[in-house]
Every structure is written in C-alpha cells, then in structure tokens.
Coordinates of C-alpha atoms in Angstrom, one line a residue:
M14 CA 0.0 0.0 0.0
K15 CA 2.8 2.4 0.9
K16 CA 4.4 1.8 -2.5
F17 CA 1.1 2.4 -4.0
F18 CA 0.8 5.8 -2.6
T19 CA 4.5 6.6 -3.2
F20 CA 3.6 5.8 -6.9
L21 CA 0.4 8.0 -7.0
L22 CA 2.5 11.0 -5.2
L23 CA 5.4 10.7 -8.1
L24 CA 2.7 10.3 -10.8
F25 CA 0.9 13.5 -9.6
S26 CA 4.2 15.5 -9.2
F27 CA 5.0 14.4 -12.8
V28 CA 1.6 15.7 -14.1
L29 CA 2.0 19.2 -12.2
N30 CA 5.5 19.4 -13.5
T31 CA 4.4 18.8 -17.1
Q32 CA 1.4 21.2 -16.9
A33 CA 3.7 23.8 -15.5
A34 CA 6.2 23.2 -18.3
S35 CA 3.5 23.1 -21.0
L36 CA 1.4 26.3 -20.5
C37 CA 2.0 27.0 -24.2
S38 CA 0.6 24.6 -26.9
Y39 CA 3.2 23.2 -29.2
K40 CA 2.0 25.5 -31.9
D41 CA 2.4 28.4 -29.7
Q42 CA 5.8 27.4 -28.6
V43 CA 6.8 27.1 -32.5
D44 CA 5.6 30.6 -33.2
L45 CA 7.3 32.1 -30.0
N46 CA 10.5 30.2 -30.8
Q47 CA 10.5 31.8 -34.2
K48 CA 9.9 35.4 -32.9
A49 CA 12.5 34.8 -30.1
A50 CA 15.1 33.8 -32.7
N51 CA 15.0 37.3 -34.2
I52 CA 15.7 39.0 -31.0
K53 CA 19.3 40.0 -31.2
S54 CA 21.8 42.5 -29.3
S55 CA 23.8 45.4 -30.8
L56 CA 26.7 47.3 -29.1
E57 CA 27.5 50.7 -30.5
I58 CA 30.0 53.3 -29.2
T59 CA 28.5 56.8 -29.3
S60 CA 29.4 60.3 -28.1
K61 CA 27.1 61.7 -25.6
L62 CA 27.2 65.5 -24.6
V63 CA 27.6 65.9 -20.8
H64 CA 27.6 69.1 -18.6
F65 CA 30.2 69.0 -15.7
L66 CA 31.6 71.9 -13.6
D67 CA 30.1 74.5 -15.8
M68 CA 31.6 72.9 -18.9
D69 CA 30.1 70.9 -21.8
D70 CA 32.1 68.0 -23.0
Y71 CA 31.6 64.9 -25.1
I72 CA 32.1 61.5 -23.6
D73 CA 32.1 58.0 -25.2
V74 CA 29.2 55.7 -24.1
Y75 CA 28.1 52.2 -25.2
N76 CA 24.7 51.9 -26.4
V77 CA 23.4 48.4 -25.6
S78 CA 20.3 47.6 -27.6
V79 CA 17.9 44.8 -28.0
L80 CA 16.5 44.3 -31.5
N81 CA 13.1 43.0 -32.7
L82 CA 11.6 43.2 -29.2
T83 CA 7.9 42.6 -29.4
D84 CA 5.2 42.7 -26.8
E85 CA 5.4 38.8 -26.4
F86 CA 8.6 39.0 -24.7
Y87 CA 10.8 41.1 -22.2
V88 CA 14.6 40.7 -21.7
V89 CA 16.6 40.6 -18.5
V90 CA 20.1 41.9 -18.9
T91 CA 22.8 41.2 -16.3
N92 CA 26.5 41.9 -16.5
N93 CA 29.8 40.4 -15.0
V94 CA 30.8 43.7 -13.4
N95 CA 28.1 44.6 -10.9
D96 CA 24.7 43.2 -9.8
E97 CA 22.6 45.5 -11.7
K98 CA 19.5 43.9 -13.7
I99 CA 18.0 45.9 -16.4
T100 CA 14.6 44.8 -17.5
L101 CA 13.6 45.8 -21.2
T102 CA 10.0 45.6 -22.4
S103 CA 8.0 46.6 -25.5
N104 CA 7.3 49.8 -23.6
D105 CA 11.1 50.8 -23.7
T106 CA 11.2 50.3 -27.8
S107 CA 11.4 52.7 -30.5
N108 CA 10.7 50.8 -33.7
N109 CA 11.1 47.5 -31.9
I110 CA 14.4 48.3 -30.5
A111 CA 15.1 48.9 -26.6
S112 CA 18.4 50.4 -25.5
F113 CA 20.3 51.5 -22.5
E114 CA 23.6 53.5 -21.9
W115 CA 26.7 51.9 -20.4
Q116 CA 29.5 54.3 -19.3
E117 CA 32.1 52.2 -17.8
M118 CA 34.3 52.3 -20.8
D119 CA 37.6 51.2 -19.2
K120 CA 36.3 47.7 -18.4
K121 CA 35.7 44.8 -20.8
V122 CA 32.0 43.7 -20.0
T123 CA 30.1 40.8 -20.7
F124 CA 26.2 41.3 -20.9
N125 CA 24.1 38.3 -20.6
F126 CA 20.7 38.4 -22.2
K127 CA 17.6 36.2 -21.2
V128 CA 14.4 36.6 -23.3
Y129 CA 11.2 35.7 -21.4
T130 CA 7.7 35.5 -22.7
S131 CA 5.4 38.2 -21.4
S132 CA 2.0 38.1 -19.9
K133 CA 0.7 38.5 -23.5
T134 CA 1.4 34.9 -23.9
P135 CA -0.5 31.8 -22.6
C136 CA 3.1 30.9 -20.9
P137 CA 4.4 34.0 -19.2
D138 CA 7.8 34.2 -17.7
E139 CA 9.5 31.2 -19.6
V140 CA 13.0 31.6 -21.0
F141 CA 12.8 31.0 -24.7
K142 CA 16.4 32.3 -25.6
S143 CA 19.7 33.4 -24.1
F144 CA 22.8 35.1 -25.6
V145 CA 25.7 37.3 -24.7
A146 CA 27.5 40.2 -26.0
T147 CA 31.0 41.7 -24.9
T148 CA 32.4 45.1 -25.1
S149 CA 35.8 46.4 -25.9
R150 CA 37.6 48.5 -23.2
Y151 CA 39.1 52.1 -23.5
N152 CA 43.0 51.9 -23.9
D153 CA 44.7 54.5 -22.0
F154 CA 47.9 54.2 -24.1
S155 CA 46.2 55.1 -27.2
N156 CA 46.9 58.8 -26.8
M157 CA 50.7 58.2 -26.1
E158 CA 53.0 59.9 -28.6
V159 CA 54.6 56.7 -29.7
C160 CA 51.1 55.5 -31.2
K161 CA 50.8 58.3 -33.7
D162 CA 53.5 56.5 -36.0
I163 CA 51.7 53.0 -35.5
P164 CA 48.1 53.6 -35.4
E165 CA 47.4 50.3 -37.0
F166 CA 49.1 48.4 -33.8
S167 CA 46.4 46.7 -31.8
L168 CA 47.7 48.0 -28.6
C169 CA 47.5 51.6 -30.0
Q170 CA 43.6 51.2 -30.8
K171 CA 41.3 53.5 -28.8
Y172 CA 39.3 50.4 -27.9
I173 CA 40.7 47.0 -27.4
D174 CA 39.4 43.5 -26.7
T175 CA 42.1 42.3 -24.3
T176 CA 41.6 42.1 -20.6
N177 CA 45.3 42.0 -20.0
D178 CA 46.5 45.3 -17.9
L179 CA 50.0 46.0 -19.2
S180 CA 52.3 48.4 -17.3
E181 CA 53.6 51.4 -19.4
T182 CA 57.1 49.7 -19.4
E183 CA 55.5 46.4 -20.9
F184 CA 53.4 48.5 -23.4
L185 CA 56.7 50.3 -24.7
K186 CA 58.5 46.9 -25.0
Q187 CA 55.6 45.7 -27.2
V188 CA 55.8 48.9 -29.3
E189 CA 59.5 48.4 -29.7
N190 CA 59.2 44.8 -30.8
Y191 CA 56.3 45.7 -33.1
K192 CA 58.6 48.5 -34.8
K193 CA 61.3 45.8 -34.9
G194 CA 59.1 43.3 -36.6
L195 CA 59.6 40.9 -33.8
I196 CA 55.6 40.8 -33.2
D197 CA 52.8 41.3 -35.7
N198 CA 49.8 43.7 -35.7
N199 CA 48.0 41.7 -33.0
G200 CA 51.1 41.4 -30.8
N201 CA 51.9 37.8 -31.7
E202 CA 55.4 36.7 -32.2
I203 CA 56.8 36.4 -35.5
E204 CA 58.9 33.4 -36.1
E205 CA 62.3 34.1 -37.9
N206 CA 61.5 32.2 -41.0
N207 CA 57.9 33.6 -41.4
K208 CA 59.0 37.2 -41.4
S209 CA 57.6 39.2 -44.2
F210 CA 59.8 41.2 -46.6
L211 CA 58.3 44.3 -45.2
N212 CA 59.3 43.3 -41.5
I213 CA 62.8 42.5 -42.6
L214 CA 63.1 45.9 -44.2
T215 CA 61.8 47.6 -41.3
E216 CA 64.1 45.8 -38.8
Y217 CA 67.2 46.4 -41.0
K218 CA 66.2 49.7 -42.7
W219 CA 69.2 51.7 -41.5
V220 CA 71.7 48.8 -42.6
I221 CA 70.0 48.6 -46.0
L222 CA 70.0 52.5 -46.2
S223 CA 73.7 52.7 -45.4
V224 CA 74.6 50.1 -48.0
L225 CA 72.5 51.7 -50.6
L226 CA 74.1 55.1 -50.1
L227 CA 77.6 53.5 -49.9
S228 CA 76.9 51.6 -53.2
L229 CA 75.6 54.7 -55.0
G230 CA 78.5 56.7 -53.8
T231 CA 80.9 54.2 -55.1
I232 CA 79.1 54.0 -58.5
G233 CA 79.1 57.8 -58.8
I234 CA 82.9 57.8 -58.0
V235 CA 83.5 55.1 -60.6
C236 CA 81.5 56.9 -63.3
I237 CA 83.5 60.2 -62.7
Y238 CA 86.7 58.2 -62.8
R239 CA 85.7 56.8 -66.2
K240 CA 84.7 60.0 -67.6
K241 CA 87.9 61.6 -66.7
K242 CA 90.1 58.7 -68.0
T243 CA 88.0 59.0 -71.4
R244 CA 88.7 62.7 -71.7
E245 CA 92.5 62.1 -71.2
Y246 CA 92.5 59.7 -74.1

C-alpha cells in the first residue's frame, strides 16, 4: 500500500510539472521560438554631450540595444561587473528596439541577455532564448605619442578587446618589438622564417639604407673616374 501511495505521489508530481512546463501549446511554442530567434543585441559606441563643472564635453558611451523586441517578450540583462539587472520591455522600444547606456568604458564587460515570454502569451515568464555580448575597453595608451606613427598596432587602438592590464614599461616594450618586426599587428610573435619582406626591411632599414648610399657613392665615383679617363684619351 505504501508503495502504491508513493507511486501516486510521484505520478501527481509528474503531471503538475508537465502542466507547468506546457502552458503554451506546441503551436504557440513554435511561433514564439521563431519570434525569439529574431531578438538580437547590438553594441555601439556613441558620443554623448555631458555638462560637468560649468563645462560641456563629449564622452564615449556604449549603446546596448535589443533588436526586434515585441510585446510577447521581455529581456533581462545582467553583466559581469556589478549586480545590476535591467529589464527591457516593448514599452521601452522605438521601432522594436530597446536600449540603455553603459558608461564604464575602462572595463571589458560581458552582458547576458535572457528572453522571457510576457503576460501577452499563454506561458508567461518562460525563458525562450539566452545570448551574450561583450564590449571592448578603452585603451589609455592610445593617446601616447609613440602610437602616432603606428596607429594600426592593436595596442594603440582606442578600444581593445584584451583584458590584460599592461604596465607602461610592458606596453613600450611591445611597441619596440612591433617596430622591430618581432611581433605582428596583433602582438603575436613572428617566427624568424615567417617574417615578411616588409618586416625585414623595417628591422634592418638603417643597414640597408647605409649600404645603398655607399653603393650609390661608389658607383658615382667610378663613373666620374671613367669619364675623366675617357677625356684624357
């Protein structure tokens, strides 16, 4: 008898769980899945005018946007920097796009998006999609004088993807290695046998220039000497 009641209890629990997980019909789930698949994120750096200490200035901010958000869904956004939770609904949208600003540009941030069904559906508050988006972070070294000659170098970009915090000494060493052709544009070491012709020219440009000038000087002297000999004869 005890086993029978245990079986009934398990069966009852299973039925409750099944009903709770199946508030939407199969047809509704297919329709909602198709709509949720269109919901995406977008990260865009924009300039914002701010007023501080009686002065106007422009600062960079991230526009974090959720695209194609309809009234059947809402999106909860969290991040790896703080405990803030941002909920975006169709009431926050303009042309099916909902956005918020992020001003901590000195950190590499990962945003986690969870797409829930809203009360406009037969199965509210169910997660139908999850995705992430990661920002770049502001690079303090980008304004240094040494970067003016090598703006293409990754560590001289205004915004970089790396989370590694280099000291100024380490940064300058990387710049020196790049100028010597020891590392590539992304900071990866270049093997000796894989160095491009351009890297070799960069590394040995003064030696090559000296040899070239010496050769031209020698040719010039020889030509003058031959002309002189020709005139004598």
